[in-house]
Amino acid sequence: MDYFQLFGLEPTFEVNLNQLSATYQALQKTVHPDRFAHSSAQDKMRAVQKSAEINDAFQTLKNPILRGEYLLTLRGVELPSEQQSFADVGFLMQQMELREMLADVEHASDPDAALFAAQQELDTQSQQLWQQFKGVIATATEADNDQAAELLRKLKFYQKLQLELERIEDKLFD
């Protein structure tokens, strides 16, 4: 099943999230258990399976990283493993500096200001990668698809840093 087709969308990275949510609600109504209360056990089972497929598709398409990976998979791109080492030493150095910045937030004399500065830095750097990603995912050339896969891999680092920053914020203010 193609998730884009299921939701009546073109297989592109940019999706209208309001339309996606509305279609999700409409699709879920078609397989709601109440509609199959008097159906056979087999029909009830199919409805449950279809509901799970709709949920999987929705979760994938609403998350930009998962949507990007899914789109690349549809294009036949083999995504690099997270365990595969990076050749981009500059990116790795940048990640180490960001990790040090997050570690310093916990011990800052003004944690609010440190959190704000860290959030701005993560936002700025990840937005630059997203812009690059959107530029290359719009085309479907093999080279651009490979570059898009590499950018998604880098964006996952920022996603992890964002979660770490949120954990630090919770720890500081709970």
CSV table of C-alpha atoms in Angstrom, one decimal:
chain,number,residue,atom,x,y,z
A,1,MET,CA,0.0,0.0,0.0
A,2,ASP,CA,1.3,3.4,-1.0
A,3,TYR,CA,0.6,5.8,1.9
A,4,PHE,CA,0.4,8.8,-0.4
A,5,GLN,CA,-2.2,7.1,-2.5
A,6,LEU,CA,-4.2,6.0,0.6
A,7,PHE,CA,-4.5,9.7,1.6
A,8,GLY,CA,-5.1,10.9,-2.0
A,9,LEU,CA,-1.8,12.9,-2.0
A,10,GLU,CA,0.9,13.3,-4.6
A,11,PRO,CA,4.1,11.6,-3.6
A,12,THR,CA,5.9,14.8,-2.7
A,13,PHE,CA,7.6,16.0,0.5
A,14,GLU,CA,5.4,19.0,1.0
A,15,VAL,CA,2.0,18.0,2.4
A,16,ASN,CA,-0.9,20.0,3.8
A,17,LEU,CA,-1.0,18.7,7.3
A,18,ASN,CA,-4.6,20.0,7.8
A,19,GLN,CA,-5.7,18.1,4.8
A,20,LEU,CA,-3.8,15.0,6.0
A,21,SER,CA,-5.5,15.2,9.4
A,22,ALA,CA,-8.9,15.6,7.8
A,23,THR,CA,-8.4,12.7,5.5
A,24,TYR,CA,-7.1,10.6,8.4
A,25,GLN,CA,-10.3,11.3,10.3
A,26,ALA,CA,-12.5,10.4,7.3
A,27,LEU,CA,-10.6,7.2,6.6
A,28,GLN,CA,-10.8,6.1,10.2
A,29,LYS,CA,-14.6,6.6,10.2
A,30,THR,CA,-14.8,4.1,7.3
A,31,VAL,CA,-13.2,1.4,9.5
A,32,HIS,CA,-14.6,2.3,12.9
A,33,PRO,CA,-15.5,-0.8,14.9
A,34,ASP,CA,-19.1,0.5,15.3
A,35,ARG,CA,-19.6,0.1,11.6
A,36,PHE,CA,-18.7,-3.6,11.8
A,37,ALA,CA,-20.6,-4.5,15.0
A,38,HIS,CA,-22.9,-6.9,13.1
A,39,SER,CA,-20.3,-8.1,10.6
A,40,SER,CA,-18.5,-11.4,10.4
A,41,ALA,CA,-15.3,-11.9,12.5
A,42,GLN,CA,-13.3,-11.8,9.3
A,43,ASP,CA,-14.7,-8.4,8.3
A,44,LYS,CA,-14.1,-7.1,11.8
A,45,MET,CA,-10.5,-8.3,11.6
A,46,ARG,CA,-10.0,-6.7,8.2
A,47,ALA,CA,-11.4,-3.4,9.6
A,48,VAL,CA,-8.9,-3.6,12.5
A,49,GLN,CA,-6.0,-4.3,10.1
A,50,LYS,CA,-7.1,-1.4,7.8
A,51,SER,CA,-7.3,0.9,10.8
A,52,ALA,CA,-3.8,0.0,11.8
A,53,GLU,CA,-2.5,0.6,8.2
A,54,ILE,CA,-4.2,4.0,8.2
A,55,ASN,CA,-2.6,4.8,11.5
A,56,ASP,CA,0.9,3.8,10.3
A,57,ALA,CA,0.4,5.8,7.1
A,58,PHE,CA,-0.7,8.9,9.1
A,59,GLN,CA,2.2,8.7,11.6
A,60,THR,CA,4.6,8.4,8.7
A,61,LEU,CA,3.3,11.2,6.6
A,62,LYS,CA,2.8,13.7,9.4
A,63,ASN,CA,6.4,13.3,10.6
A,64,PRO,CA,8.8,15.1,8.3
A,65,ILE,CA,11.7,12.8,8.8
A,66,LEU,CA,9.6,9.7,8.4
A,67,ARG,CA,7.9,11.2,5.4
A,68,GLY,CA,11.2,12.0,3.8
A,69,GLU,CA,12.5,8.5,4.4
A,70,TYR,CA,9.3,7.0,3.1
A,71,LEU,CA,9.4,9.1,-0.1
A,72,LEU,CA,13.0,8.1,-0.7
A,73,THR,CA,12.1,4.4,-0.2
A,74,LEU,CA,9.4,4.8,-2.8
A,75,ARG,CA,12.0,6.1,-5.1
A,76,GLY,CA,14.1,3.0,-4.5
A,77,VAL,CA,16.8,4.8,-2.4
A,78,GLU,CA,18.6,2.5,0.1
A,79,LEU,CA,18.8,4.6,3.3
A,80,PRO,CA,22.1,4.5,5.2
A,81,SER,CA,22.1,2.7,8.5
A,82,GLU,CA,22.3,4.9,11.6
A,83,GLN,CA,25.3,2.8,12.6
A,84,GLN,CA,27.1,3.6,9.4
A,85,SER,CA,29.9,6.1,10.0
A,86,PHE,CA,29.8,9.6,8.7
A,87,ALA,CA,32.4,10.8,6.2
A,88,ASP,CA,31.6,14.4,7.0
A,89,VAL,CA,34.1,15.2,9.7
A,90,GLY,CA,33.0,18.8,9.9
A,91,PHE,CA,29.4,17.7,10.7
A,92,LEU,CA,30.7,15.4,13.4
A,93,MET,CA,32.8,18.1,15.0
A,94,GLN,CA,29.7,20.4,14.9
A,95,GLN,CA,27.7,17.7,16.7
A,96,MET,CA,30.3,17.4,19.4
A,97,GLU,CA,30.2,21.2,19.9
A,98,LEU,CA,26.5,21.1,20.2
A,99,ARG,CA,26.6,18.3,22.7
A,100,GLU,CA,29.1,20.3,24.8
A,101,MET,CA,26.8,23.3,24.5
A,102,LEU,CA,23.9,21.2,25.9
A,103,ALA,CA,26.0,19.9,28.7
A,104,ASP,CA,26.9,23.5,29.7
A,105,VAL,CA,23.2,24.5,29.8
A,106,GLU,CA,22.7,22.4,33.0
A,107,HIS,CA,25.5,24.3,34.8
A,108,ALA,CA,24.8,27.8,33.4
A,109,SER,CA,24.4,30.7,35.8
A,110,ASP,CA,21.3,31.8,33.8
A,111,PRO,CA,19.7,28.5,32.6
A,112,ASP,CA,16.8,30.3,30.9
A,113,ALA,CA,19.2,32.3,28.7
A,114,ALA,CA,21.3,29.2,28.1
A,115,LEU,CA,18.3,27.2,27.1
A,116,PHE,CA,17.1,29.9,24.8
A,117,ALA,CA,20.5,30.3,23.1
A,118,ALA,CA,20.8,26.5,22.7
A,119,GLN,CA,17.3,26.3,21.2
A,120,GLN,CA,18.1,29.1,18.7
A,121,GLU,CA,21.3,27.4,17.7
A,122,LEU,CA,19.6,24.1,17.1
A,123,ASP,CA,16.7,25.7,15.2
A,124,THR,CA,19.1,27.7,13.0
A,125,GLN,CA,21.3,24.8,12.1
A,126,SER,CA,18.4,22.3,11.5
A,127,GLN,CA,16.5,24.8,9.5
A,128,GLN,CA,19.5,25.2,7.2
A,129,LEU,CA,19.5,21.4,6.7
A,130,TRP,CA,15.8,21.3,6.1
A,131,GLN,CA,16.1,24.0,3.4
A,132,GLN,CA,18.8,22.0,1.7
A,133,PHE,CA,16.7,18.8,2.0
A,134,LYS,CA,13.7,20.5,0.5
A,135,GLY,CA,15.8,21.7,-2.4
A,136,VAL,CA,17.1,18.2,-3.3
A,137,ILE,CA,14.0,16.1,-2.5
A,138,ALA,CA,12.0,18.2,-5.0
A,139,THR,CA,13.9,16.6,-7.8
A,140,ALA,CA,14.1,12.8,-8.2
A,141,THR,CA,17.6,12.4,-9.6
A,142,GLU,CA,19.7,9.7,-8.2
A,143,ALA,CA,22.4,12.1,-6.9
A,144,ASP,CA,19.8,14.4,-5.3
A,145,ASN,CA,18.0,11.4,-3.7
A,146,ASP,CA,21.3,10.2,-2.2
A,147,GLN,CA,22.0,13.7,-0.9
A,148,ALA,CA,18.5,13.9,0.6
A,149,ALA,CA,19.1,10.6,2.4
A,150,GLU,CA,22.3,11.9,3.8
A,151,LEU,CA,20.6,15.2,4.9
A,152,LEU,CA,17.8,13.2,6.6
A,153,ARG,CA,20.5,11.2,8.5
A,154,LYS,CA,22.0,14.5,9.7
A,155,LEU,CA,18.5,15.8,10.7
A,156,LYS,CA,18.0,12.8,12.9
A,157,PHE,CA,21.0,14.1,14.9
A,158,TYR,CA,19.3,17.4,15.4
A,159,GLN,CA,16.1,15.6,16.4
A,160,LYS,CA,18.0,13.7,19.1
A,161,LEU,CA,19.7,17.0,20.3
A,162,GLN,CA,16.2,18.6,20.5
A,163,LEU,CA,15.0,15.7,22.7
A,164,GLU,CA,18.1,16.1,24.8
A,165,LEU,CA,17.4,19.8,25.2
A,166,GLU,CA,13.8,19.1,26.2
A,167,ARG,CA,15.0,16.6,28.8
A,168,ILE,CA,17.5,19.1,30.2
A,169,GLU,CA,14.7,21.8,30.4
A,170,ASP,CA,12.4,19.3,32.2
A,171,LYS,CA,15.2,18.5,34.6
A,172,LEU,CA,16.0,22.1,35.4
A,173,PHE,CA,12.4,23.3,35.9
A,174,ASP,CA,10.7,20.3,37.6
